[in-house]
């Protein structure tokens, strides 16, 4: 991140409270979010305030946060990139493993410190937010498909459970803030074309009336894009339409109102996994998709409203509310013979979800004697109602199944989930060098299911369960010098089973996996952050012990069941360097060492034979032990620009027995382009890039514990692309 621009970072939008107000002896005072989202964004103001980090007049603001946090600027997300997937831009974040499945029906495979690595669809174990609106449902299941990189202002990644301000996750938080409009008005159009018939066209408009300091001042950012691809693999074509908007209004001298809108539709083929022999013979093939016509459609729309008011010189109120709907239809590769079992729920899943929530927060800045103290308290309530139906994925033609069509109903249930979480967090500036943060969150998650499909051989599978957990956290930060901070943190994470994880039982019987328990993780971390000239060097070492870890029990035909693994341990070292070498040169490097193992013997069913037991000491599947990244960039404000990056991933175990693994790989990418500015109004940015330059044959992601040995989702070979963005500024 370029240190020329003062940076104030925040996580989880203004609906949440500050993780820390820790700073070095010479750092500025905490920022007051008096006028967010209104016009040109002041350098000392953040759209989101889970972490309020003091404005640094130089250097990187990540320096002062007593936890492992990384910030990726929006320009870095777009510079010489297709702007389709988060996996394009997050390689420089240590501890974050994000894999492109080459399968738009199943989303990216994203995990933080190994949490979420076993998810076969979407993101679990990590909380995700876009402009303060959770992209993670109350059950802990999230997705990246609604993130609009075209209008993203920054992405913040908090690793570990070191905040009392979010619940139902163990790995951490990924937060996306989109741009707030400012003067002058700008209109941008972009296009991208790449390998496998990939197209992306986009348009963005932003602007403001007034400077954001007067009643009635308005700002806006509107963005829309359409992406289509034939896909690297057979039956992996996809079409995605995405829209994102943000409108901010200053009501009076002390209050603002922000309206947010997001909509996404996805229509994608599902190529599925391959066996080791299939992957090595032909990584582009998709034999089950050809037979069953596997595919998925997604349609999601959501709105959010955020109200912020300065109640006094020392008190601020923030209220965030949102509502959304998501509809999904998925056709799976399940043969007719398996569906003959009357307890089977069919090979077509139809989901309709309605979700909403409200988060109310009060923040007070004051003193206790001579000690500056920040106190923040709030109440978070989220609810989701899901109608889940299942159908046979075939109809009979003279006794022969015709797959890929919706047949007879086999499942019909209404699932309701809600969480209610009060939270409290404090920050104490004990001395000019010492800062103490402490917080607590009490999380209650309730799940209830009503079964409407009751037939002979398939009884009433209604059920309910409720989870409670107290989630404390604390951190102590010491400013050794104004440019060097040391910290130690400890916190507890809480991850409940998602509805998808509860939906299927390992024994194949009908009904919910209601005996599945939430996992609880305790993490201790020590870290150091040092400013080196115009760069930042960070190091963190941690240990996470988890009870009742949620792991894959069986996975077959696109359907996965889960079990509790007892005890697991994750130990890791994370290093990163972001350095501005000269005027327009920049180097970034990151390294992650993560040892994730089972601490006790694991049996995924009620009874196991000796050869079915997973022995203690086995590596947890889906997690790379080593990850490395390095990039070098030449990026002047205009004229020629270029860059190169290299990424390393060690081998990844594909099953609990550690008998199958995806090999280690190293891939390289290069890019080059030209920026042209003329007449003070027009700018044009042209770029081209080549990924997997040396055409490496490797596995992009694994399907953990796939029962038929179809673990592997191949990555693309050498591929190329190019694009252009044309911007007009209205003066």
XYZ file of C-alpha atoms in Angstrom:
731
model
C 0.000 0.000 0.000
C 1.440 3.379 -0.982
C 2.230 5.417 2.094
C 1.705 8.747 0.302
C -1.965 8.637 1.132
C -2.883 8.690 4.832
C -4.856 5.571 5.613
C -7.587 4.946 8.155
C -8.722 1.385 8.050
C -11.885 -0.153 9.496
C -13.472 -3.537 9.500
C -17.103 -4.637 9.453
C -18.474 -1.191 8.695
C -19.906 1.237 11.176
C -22.410 -1.245 12.527
C -19.579 -2.608 14.657
C -17.268 -1.144 17.208
C -13.523 -0.585 17.440
C -11.296 -3.578 17.913
C -8.506 -1.342 19.061
C -7.424 2.191 19.598
C -3.839 1.140 20.144
C -1.135 3.447 18.928
C 2.482 4.387 19.186
C 3.672 7.203 21.389
C 3.565 9.748 18.572
C 0.386 8.514 16.843
C -2.575 10.792 16.365
C -5.728 10.585 18.473
C -8.577 8.203 17.555
C -10.682 9.222 14.609
C -14.274 10.345 15.170
C -16.563 9.062 12.388
C -18.599 12.242 12.199
C -19.198 12.430 8.458
C -18.751 9.032 6.804
C -20.125 8.210 3.366
C -20.992 11.760 2.449
C -18.610 13.328 -0.012
C -14.913 13.312 -0.579
C -13.706 10.898 2.057
C -11.483 12.669 4.594
C -8.193 10.986 5.284
C -9.127 10.713 8.950
C -12.495 9.047 8.387
C -13.370 5.423 7.797
C -16.537 3.930 6.403
C -16.279 1.170 8.980
C -15.134 1.117 12.545
C -14.655 -2.356 13.920
C -11.089 -1.190 14.098
C -10.492 2.526 14.387
C -6.840 2.978 13.604
C -5.318 6.393 13.983
C -4.428 8.274 10.852
C -0.740 7.893 10.068
C 0.809 10.830 8.294
C 3.261 8.346 6.835
C 3.656 4.612 6.753
C 0.939 1.972 6.941
C -1.880 2.087 9.473
C -1.790 -1.689 9.967
C 1.208 -0.965 12.179
C -0.858 0.001 15.218
C -3.443 -2.794 15.364
C -2.625 -5.412 18.049
C -3.744 -8.297 15.849
C -2.852 -9.832 12.486
C -4.572 -7.591 9.956
C -3.926 -6.879 6.267
C -5.432 -4.200 4.034
C -5.642 -4.381 0.245
C -6.340 -1.099 -1.503
C -9.053 -0.979 -4.164
C -6.608 0.185 -6.834
C -4.520 -2.945 -6.184
C -7.640 -5.064 -6.745
C -8.164 -3.531 -10.183
C -4.679 -2.792 -11.504
C -4.039 -5.057 -14.519
C -6.564 -7.636 -13.301
C -9.783 -9.147 -14.701
C -11.731 -8.071 -11.561
C -13.717 -11.319 -11.490
C -12.474 -13.242 -8.407
C -10.967 -12.366 -5.023
C -8.311 -14.998 -5.719
C -6.673 -12.587 -8.203
C -5.561 -10.140 -5.507
C -5.215 -11.716 -2.058
C -1.995 -13.692 -2.506
C -0.031 -11.134 -0.478
C -2.127 -11.795 2.657
C -0.360 -14.357 4.869
C -2.556 -16.956 6.530
C -5.221 -16.611 3.849
C -5.651 -19.535 1.443
C -8.006 -18.666 -1.425
C -8.418 -21.216 -4.224
C -10.151 -20.771 -7.565
C -12.098 -23.980 -8.171
C -12.649 -23.101 -11.867
C -16.262 -23.719 -10.877
C -18.528 -20.687 -10.557
C -21.395 -22.795 -9.234
C -19.467 -23.573 -6.014
C -17.750 -20.197 -5.375
C -14.146 -19.774 -4.248
C -12.569 -21.967 -1.587
C -11.430 -19.467 1.035
C -9.934 -20.268 4.438
C -8.083 -18.294 7.108
C -5.535 -20.191 9.211
C -7.114 -23.394 7.950
C -10.683 -22.550 9.025
C -13.044 -23.070 6.094
C -10.745 -25.413 4.168
C -13.261 -28.296 4.223
C -16.151 -26.245 2.843
C -17.441 -27.766 -0.384
C -19.515 -24.703 -1.199
C -19.025 -21.051 -0.305
C -17.147 -19.893 2.778
C -17.461 -21.145 6.359
C -15.379 -20.476 9.469
C -14.771 -16.880 8.320
C -17.127 -13.909 8.713
C -17.543 -11.808 5.568
C -19.048 -8.318 5.224
C -19.714 -5.925 2.345
C -20.311 -2.331 3.467
C -21.296 -3.598 6.877
C -23.911 -6.026 5.550
C -22.989 -9.627 6.390
C -22.119 -11.744 3.376
C -22.212 -14.547 5.947
C -25.629 -15.840 6.958
C -26.575 -16.295 10.661
C -25.599 -19.974 10.394
C -22.026 -19.080 9.402
C -22.259 -19.857 5.655
C -20.978 -17.074 3.387
C -20.208 -16.399 -0.243
C -17.989 -14.119 -2.318
C -20.181 -13.938 -5.423
C -21.757 -10.580 -4.491
C -18.444 -8.721 -4.032
C -18.028 -6.009 -6.677
C -14.304 -5.475 -7.205
C -15.044 -2.664 -9.670
C -16.246 -0.387 -6.859
C -14.285 -1.773 -3.895
C -12.422 0.851 -1.883
C -10.462 -1.659 0.226
C -10.533 -5.190 1.588
C -9.520 -5.857 5.171
C -8.569 -9.272 6.495
C -8.450 -9.861 10.252
C -6.883 -13.229 11.102
C -7.915 -14.899 14.332
C -10.777 -14.369 16.828
C -9.406 -11.136 18.281
C -12.559 -9.061 18.434
C -15.727 -9.289 20.500
C -17.523 -7.649 17.607
C -18.354 -10.626 15.424
C -19.559 -14.120 16.253
C -19.981 -17.587 14.799
C -16.541 -17.816 13.154
C -13.105 -19.005 14.210
C -10.799 -18.001 11.370
C -11.376 -14.257 11.317
C -13.041 -11.592 9.205
C -12.923 -10.496 5.570
C -14.498 -7.079 5.111
C -15.092 -5.207 1.856
C -15.763 -1.469 1.834
C -16.988 0.016 -1.444
C -16.200 3.519 -2.622
C -18.134 6.572 -1.466
C -18.718 9.161 -4.177
C -16.906 12.495 -4.140
C -16.434 15.537 -6.332
C -15.806 15.739 -9.239
C -18.254 13.360 -10.908
C -16.652 10.476 -12.799
C -17.930 7.944 -15.326
C -15.888 4.825 -16.135
C -16.451 2.001 -18.581
C -14.291 -1.100 -18.684
C -13.886 -4.264 -20.714
C -11.849 -7.442 -20.407
C -11.343 -10.400 -22.711
C -9.368 -13.519 -21.908
C -8.838 -17.219 -22.481
C -11.744 -19.668 -22.628
C -14.059 -17.081 -24.143
C -14.094 -14.946 -20.999
C -15.660 -11.476 -21.251
C -16.287 -8.858 -18.604
C -17.899 -5.478 -19.292
C -18.532 -2.889 -16.586
C -19.701 0.662 -15.938
C -19.314 2.843 -12.847
C -20.536 6.330 -11.963
C -19.623 8.293 -8.838
C -20.051 11.830 -7.614
C -21.367 14.159 -4.941
C -23.253 17.401 -4.398
C -21.467 19.642 -1.942
C -18.433 18.749 0.127
C -20.260 16.585 2.663
C -20.242 19.127 5.493
C -23.666 20.705 4.937
C -27.180 19.396 5.441
C -28.536 17.971 2.207
C -25.134 17.054 0.735
C -25.356 13.756 -1.158
C -22.796 11.320 -2.533
C -23.278 8.229 -4.698
C -21.442 5.345 -6.347
C -23.202 3.040 -8.807
C -21.535 0.052 -10.453
C -22.693 -2.763 -12.737
C -20.894 -5.554 -14.591
C -21.549 -8.656 -16.674
C -19.146 -11.591 -16.878
C -19.395 -14.605 -19.183
C -17.026 -17.496 -19.799
C -16.993 -20.835 -21.578
C -14.788 -22.121 -18.764
C -11.454 -23.908 -18.615
C -13.172 -27.283 -18.140
C -16.016 -28.949 -19.979
C -19.444 -27.964 -18.624
C -17.972 -25.062 -16.645
C -19.485 -22.140 -18.552
C -20.867 -19.314 -16.433
C -22.777 -16.068 -16.664
C -22.742 -13.521 -13.832
C -24.514 -10.157 -13.564
C -23.567 -7.933 -10.633
C -24.799 -4.553 -9.423
C -23.721 -2.493 -6.418
C -24.761 0.943 -5.214
C -24.200 3.272 -2.261
C -25.969 6.576 -1.559
C -24.965 8.806 1.360
C -26.896 11.813 2.706
C -25.868 14.331 5.363
C -29.036 14.939 7.359
C -27.680 17.708 9.616
C -24.477 18.742 11.367
C -24.332 15.592 13.506
C -25.967 12.783 11.528
C -25.702 10.892 8.236
C -27.746 8.235 6.463
C -26.336 5.699 3.982
C -28.339 3.406 1.694
C -26.654 0.336 0.173
C -27.890 -1.981 -2.569
C -26.438 -5.163 -4.054
C -27.725 -7.689 -6.563
C -26.126 -10.720 -8.209
C -27.314 -13.488 -10.527
C -25.195 -16.500 -11.466
C -25.965 -19.257 -13.959
C -23.114 -21.776 -14.050
C -22.274 -25.327 -14.967
C -20.846 -27.633 -12.294
C -17.951 -29.729 -13.686
C -17.349 -31.553 -10.373
C -14.191 -33.223 -9.152
C -11.858 -35.701 -10.837
C -9.960 -38.733 -9.643
C -6.175 -38.679 -9.727
C -6.151 -40.749 -12.933
C -8.768 -38.524 -14.606
C -6.938 -35.333 -13.658
C -3.614 -36.594 -15.020
C -5.194 -37.933 -18.229
C -7.289 -34.875 -19.110
C -7.841 -32.050 -16.599
C -10.495 -30.368 -18.766
C -12.904 -33.303 -18.756
C -16.125 -33.433 -16.754
C -17.641 -36.907 -17.158
C -20.343 -36.685 -14.465
C -21.484 -33.261 -15.636
C -21.946 -34.626 -19.140
C -24.100 -37.449 -17.821
C -26.189 -35.571 -15.238
C -26.178 -32.015 -16.671
C -25.025 -30.634 -13.299
C -25.504 -26.895 -12.868
C -26.587 -24.166 -10.476
C -28.465 -20.851 -10.629
C -28.232 -18.164 -7.935
C -30.275 -14.963 -7.573
C -29.606 -12.655 -4.614
C -30.765 -9.106 -3.827
C -30.190 -7.138 -0.630
C -30.623 -3.634 0.801
C -28.985 -1.988 3.804
C -29.469 1.251 5.731
C -26.961 2.794 8.133
C -27.715 5.745 10.436
C -24.916 7.483 12.335
C -25.265 10.321 14.822
C -22.948 12.191 17.191
C -25.021 12.309 20.372
C -22.444 14.478 22.135
C -18.787 15.374 21.930
C -17.895 11.967 23.389
C -20.769 9.696 22.289
C -21.753 8.260 18.930
C -24.738 6.113 17.943
C -24.776 3.790 14.927
C -27.719 1.704 13.717
C -27.362 -0.700 10.800
C -30.241 -2.708 9.339
C -30.471 -4.864 6.223
C -32.745 -7.308 4.383
C -32.123 -9.717 1.529
C -33.356 -12.714 -0.434
C -31.404 -15.527 -2.075
C -32.743 -18.227 -4.395
C -30.707 -21.250 -5.465
C -31.400 -24.250 -7.686
C -28.747 -26.961 -8.037
C -28.693 -30.164 -10.129
C -26.333 -32.827 -8.718
C -24.636 -35.939 -10.079
C -26.588 -38.547 -8.091
C -27.670 -41.763 -9.880
C -31.262 -42.979 -9.874
C -30.322 -46.107 -7.909
C -29.261 -44.045 -4.870
C -32.485 -42.039 -4.991
C -34.616 -45.198 -4.847
C -34.030 -45.191 -1.103
C -37.231 -43.607 0.321
C -35.105 -41.643 2.818
C -33.070 -40.001 0.019
C -33.778 -36.313 -0.621
C -33.196 -36.367 -4.384
C -30.642 -34.944 -6.774
C -32.091 -31.431 -7.190
C -31.845 -28.833 -4.404
C -34.180 -25.812 -4.442
C -33.539 -23.182 -1.761
C -35.311 -19.926 -1.014
C -33.790 -17.799 1.751
C -34.916 -14.560 3.360
C -32.504 -12.911 5.798
C -32.426 -9.684 7.769
C -30.702 -8.134 10.729
C -30.056 -5.073 12.863
C -26.977 -4.001 14.786
C -27.175 -1.119 17.257
C -23.989 0.315 18.719
C -23.054 3.003 21.218
C -19.495 4.293 21.525
C -18.132 6.520 24.273
C -14.708 8.193 24.417
C -13.694 9.489 27.822
C -11.300 9.179 30.730
C -11.196 7.081 33.864
C -9.079 9.281 36.066
C -6.083 10.107 33.904
C -6.471 7.031 31.660
C -8.143 7.560 28.249
C -10.798 4.882 27.773
C -13.002 3.920 24.843
C -16.127 1.931 25.691
C -18.359 0.407 23.034
C -21.446 -1.726 23.525
C -24.087 -3.062 21.216
C -26.669 -5.660 20.334
C -26.616 -7.676 17.107
C -29.698 -9.577 15.909
C -29.840 -11.631 12.699
C -32.439 -14.043 11.378
C -32.849 -16.257 8.325
C -35.769 -18.308 7.035
C -35.064 -21.004 4.469
C -37.439 -23.155 2.462
C -35.450 -26.228 1.377
C -36.932 -28.613 -1.177
C -35.475 -31.650 -2.884
C -36.498 -33.345 -6.127
C -35.358 -36.288 -8.182
C -32.937 -35.171 -10.893
C -34.511 -37.361 -13.589
C -37.697 -38.399 -15.304
C -38.265 -41.822 -16.841
C -38.560 -42.390 -20.577
C -39.622 -46.024 -21.178
C -37.944 -46.936 -17.894
C -34.668 -45.168 -18.779
C -33.738 -42.134 -16.635
C -33.372 -38.802 -18.397
C -31.046 -36.873 -16.064
C -30.814 -33.104 -15.590
C -34.562 -32.430 -15.215
C -36.612 -31.828 -12.071
C -38.705 -34.850 -11.162
C -40.750 -35.924 -8.155
C -40.513 -34.133 -4.823
C -38.313 -35.863 -2.194
C -37.802 -33.172 0.472
C -39.744 -30.177 1.794
C -38.855 -28.344 4.981
C -38.796 -24.884 6.527
C -35.649 -23.973 8.438
C -35.413 -20.954 10.707
C -32.210 -19.687 12.272
C -31.510 -16.604 14.384
C -28.746 -15.224 16.549
C -28.822 -12.617 19.314
C -25.446 -11.306 20.459
C -24.816 -8.537 23.009
C -21.209 -7.322 23.043
C -18.956 -4.971 24.958
C -15.427 -3.839 24.225
C -12.997 -1.430 25.862
C -9.648 0.117 25.040
C -7.393 1.556 27.762
C -4.427 3.840 27.010
C -2.498 2.872 30.124
C 0.680 4.838 29.314
C 2.077 6.533 26.224
C 3.479 3.112 25.213
C 1.086 0.523 26.697
C -2.467 -0.105 25.461
C -4.872 -2.739 26.769
C -7.935 -3.951 24.866
C -10.545 -6.295 26.305
C -13.972 -7.398 25.156
C -16.741 -9.920 25.540
C -19.512 -11.228 23.313
C -22.253 -13.649 24.322
C -23.480 -15.504 21.257
C -26.799 -17.357 21.048
C -27.661 -19.220 17.845
C -30.996 -21.013 17.451
C -32.014 -23.449 14.717
C -35.471 -24.936 14.086
C -36.675 -27.182 11.249
C -40.234 -28.133 10.325
C -40.568 -31.147 7.995
C -43.427 -31.064 5.458
C -42.383 -34.178 3.517
C -43.594 -37.192 5.481
C -44.102 -40.454 3.595
C -43.700 -44.166 4.153
C -40.018 -44.771 4.799
C -39.409 -41.068 5.420
C -40.841 -39.953 8.737
C -41.129 -36.593 10.420
C -37.591 -35.183 10.601
C -38.484 -31.932 12.348
C -36.085 -30.805 15.030
C -34.464 -27.877 16.778
C -31.300 -27.018 18.628
C -29.722 -23.992 20.257
C -26.097 -23.028 20.912
C -24.631 -20.594 23.472
C -21.085 -19.419 23.962
C -19.235 -16.663 25.806
C -16.496 -15.184 23.597
C -13.818 -13.190 25.463
C -10.814 -11.503 23.900
C -7.916 -9.362 25.049
C -4.731 -7.819 23.721
C -1.780 -5.903 25.099
C 0.269 -3.646 22.830
C 3.653 -2.070 23.516
C 5.136 0.661 21.321
C 8.859 -0.125 21.506
C 9.487 2.886 19.245
C 7.124 5.087 17.210
C 7.786 2.713 14.288
C 7.875 -0.661 16.074
C 5.027 -2.300 17.973
C 4.924 -5.607 19.852
C 1.690 -7.244 20.948
C 0.176 -10.357 22.493
C -3.468 -11.347 22.017
C -5.813 -14.106 23.126
C -9.365 -14.868 22.076
C -12.044 -17.502 21.715
C -13.780 -18.386 18.437
C -17.162 -20.032 17.985
C -18.359 -21.816 14.851
C -21.816 -23.380 14.673
C -22.787 -25.914 12.003
C -24.248 -24.236 8.937
C -27.623 -25.330 7.594
C -25.796 -27.109 4.771
C -23.695 -29.002 7.308
C -26.811 -29.959 9.288
C -28.730 -31.046 6.193
C -27.261 -34.546 5.692
C -26.347 -37.333 8.095
C -23.164 -39.427 7.690
C -25.159 -42.676 7.984
C -27.299 -41.738 4.958
C -30.552 -41.709 6.934
C -33.153 -39.015 6.370
C -33.415 -35.941 8.534
C -31.062 -33.406 9.991
C -27.645 -34.073 11.474
C -28.995 -32.563 14.684
C -26.311 -34.136 16.909
C -23.612 -32.030 15.241
C -22.034 -29.712 17.820
C -20.429 -26.283 17.378
C -16.660 -26.013 17.535
C -14.847 -23.787 20.022
C -11.348 -22.453 19.395
C -8.888 -20.803 21.772
C -6.096 -18.806 20.151
C -2.975 -17.165 21.530
C -0.914 -14.926 19.257
C 2.251 -12.853 19.509
C 3.328 -10.412 16.845
C 5.654 -7.637 15.776
C 5.110 -4.835 13.256
C 7.882 -2.567 12.085
C 7.870 0.351 9.687
C 10.923 0.237 7.427
C 11.179 3.441 5.460
C 8.136 3.472 3.199
C 7.142 -0.093 3.989
C 5.893 -2.404 6.689
C 7.308 -5.708 7.950
C 4.985 -7.887 10.051
C 5.389 -11.204 11.844
C 2.879 -13.234 13.833
C 3.133 -16.599 15.569
C 0.014 -18.307 16.913
C -1.495 -21.487 18.287
C -5.176 -22.425 18.032
C -6.634 -25.393 19.898
C -10.117 -26.439 18.793
C -12.662 -28.724 20.415
C -15.361 -30.426 18.287
C -13.811 -29.191 15.041
C -16.271 -29.494 12.141
C -14.832 -31.835 9.498
C -16.128 -33.671 6.443
C -17.453 -37.169 7.191
C -18.556 -38.163 3.662
C -18.759 -36.378 0.325
C -20.355 -37.902 -2.732
C -22.350 -36.649 -5.712
C -22.028 -33.046 -4.614
C -23.558 -33.879 -1.222
C -21.458 -33.607 1.934
C -22.086 -34.628 5.536
C -20.088 -33.467 8.537
C -18.936 -34.728 11.932
C -17.139 -33.383 14.991
C -13.454 -34.314 15.070
C -12.782 -33.949 18.774
C -9.562 -31.948 19.182
C -7.379 -30.293 16.553
C -4.425 -27.923 16.725
C -3.179 -25.234 14.356
C 0.251 -23.715 14.840
C 1.557 -21.116 12.467
C 3.995 -18.404 11.497
C 2.978 -15.530 9.202
C 5.423 -13.069 7.628
C 4.747 -10.206 5.249
C 6.602 -7.283 3.698
C 5.067 -4.426 1.719
C 7.846 -2.103 0.589
C 7.958 0.959 -1.646
C 11.459 0.692 -3.095
C 11.578 3.903 -5.077
C 9.225 6.431 -6.550
C 7.143 3.932 -8.541
C 8.623 0.552 -7.600
C 6.933 -1.722 -5.085
C 7.690 -5.205 -3.774
C 5.370 -7.421 -1.732
C 6.206 -10.731 -0.110
C 4.363 -13.115 2.207
C 5.078 -16.484 3.753
C 2.821 -18.768 5.787
C 3.812 -21.855 7.764
C 0.729 -23.662 9.095
C 0.824 -27.020 10.859
C -2.762 -28.277 11.297
C -3.200 -31.729 12.831
C -5.681 -33.941 14.656
C -4.865 -34.229 18.367
C -6.918 -37.379 18.955
C -8.157 -40.375 16.987
C -11.173 -39.474 14.845
C -14.182 -41.596 13.930
C -16.742 -39.871 11.683
C -19.548 -42.368 12.404
C -21.026 -43.907 15.545
C -18.699 -46.900 15.193
C -15.502 -47.447 13.226
C -13.303 -50.399 12.465
C -9.620 -50.089 13.250
C -8.717 -49.145 9.670
C -11.475 -46.487 9.563
C -10.145 -44.536 12.531
C -8.111 -41.429 11.641
C -5.071 -41.513 13.952
C -3.944 -38.562 16.013
C -1.139 -36.655 14.330
C -2.577 -36.847 10.804
C -2.633 -33.594 8.889
C -6.008 -31.947 8.433
C -7.018 -32.077 4.754
C -7.477 -29.051 2.529
C -4.724 -27.035 4.240
C -1.323 -26.228 2.745
C 1.544 -26.394 5.234
C 3.539 -23.724 3.365
C 2.429 -20.829 1.158
C 4.662 -18.216 -0.408
C 4.057 -15.120 -2.531
C 6.240 -12.419 -4.062
C 5.525 -9.633 -6.536
C 7.416 -6.753 -8.118
C 5.569 -3.839 -9.673
C 6.443 -0.730 -11.668
C 3.383 1.548 -11.437
C 3.853 5.222 -12.364
C 0.698 7.397 -12.482
C 0.867 7.451 -16.285
C 2.811 5.855 -19.075
C 4.093 2.287 -19.212
C 3.508 -0.019 -16.229
C 4.367 -3.667 -15.609
C 4.540 -6.321 -12.935
C 5.285 -9.946 -12.144
C 4.303 -12.291 -9.332
C 5.135 -15.800 -8.198
C 3.052 -18.014 -5.908
C 4.003 -21.237 -4.148
C 1.694 -23.776 -2.492
C 2.951 -26.928 -0.782
C 1.083 -30.212 -1.114
C -2.441 -30.442 0.320
C -3.883 -33.592 1.840
C -7.214 -34.516 0.243
C -8.499 -36.922 2.898
C -8.220 -37.562 6.617
C -6.210 -40.754 6.038
C -3.525 -38.673 4.271
C -3.447 -41.251 1.460
C -4.300 -38.764 -1.316
C -2.837 -35.342 -1.890
C -2.654 -32.515 -4.379
C 1.024 -31.958 -5.309
C 2.931 -28.787 -4.496
C 3.197 -26.190 -7.251
C 4.725 -22.845 -8.178
C 3.090 -20.549 -10.744
C 4.130 -17.230 -12.245
C 2.162 -14.354 -13.746
C 3.230 -11.255 -15.674
C 1.402 -8.129 -16.795
C 2.086 -4.942 -18.716
C 0.091 -1.929 -19.823
C -0.069 1.770 -20.538
C -1.931 4.676 -18.903
C -2.803 7.768 -20.902
C -4.238 11.025 -19.520
C -5.323 13.913 -21.756
C -7.318 17.151 -21.670
C -7.613 16.935 -17.862
C -10.858 14.992 -18.321
C -10.026 11.729 -20.062
C -7.912 8.797 -18.951
C -7.365 5.403 -20.553
C -5.703 2.396 -18.915
C -4.761 -0.527 -21.182
C -3.319 -3.783 -19.866
C -2.525 -7.358 -20.797
C -1.470 -10.297 -18.629
C -0.414 -13.932 -18.766
C -1.087 -16.268 -15.823
C 0.566 -19.630 -15.222
C 3.278 -18.407 -17.560
C 5.161 -21.709 -17.649
C 1.997 -23.797 -18.172
C 2.224 -25.781 -14.933
C -0.105 -28.772 -14.545
C -1.533 -28.528 -11.027
C -4.621 -28.899 -8.839
C -6.347 -25.637 -7.978
C -8.415 -26.966 -5.057
C -9.495 -30.217 -3.449
C -12.869 -31.655 -2.431
C -12.100 -32.951 1.048
C -12.900 -36.626 1.767
C -14.762 -37.163 -1.534
C -16.112 -40.696 -1.126
C -15.448 -41.762 -4.724
C -11.888 -40.442 -4.776
C -12.853 -37.465 -6.981
C -10.837 -35.054 -4.861
C -9.292 -32.836 -7.485
C -10.474 -29.642 -9.175
C -7.810 -28.823 -11.788
C -6.403 -25.352 -12.332
C -6.104 -23.740 -15.741
C -2.923 -23.999 -17.780
C -1.251 -20.994 -19.363
C -3.948 -18.367 -19.951
C -3.985 -14.768 -21.050
C -6.214 -11.718 -21.000
C -6.349 -8.021 -21.715
C -8.582 -5.085 -20.999
C -9.129 -1.359 -20.953
C -10.791 1.199 -18.680
C -11.885 4.584 -20.019
C -12.732 7.308 -17.493
C -14.233 10.770 -18.016
C -14.142 13.379 -15.249
C -16.831 16.083 -15.317
C -15.220 19.388 -14.366
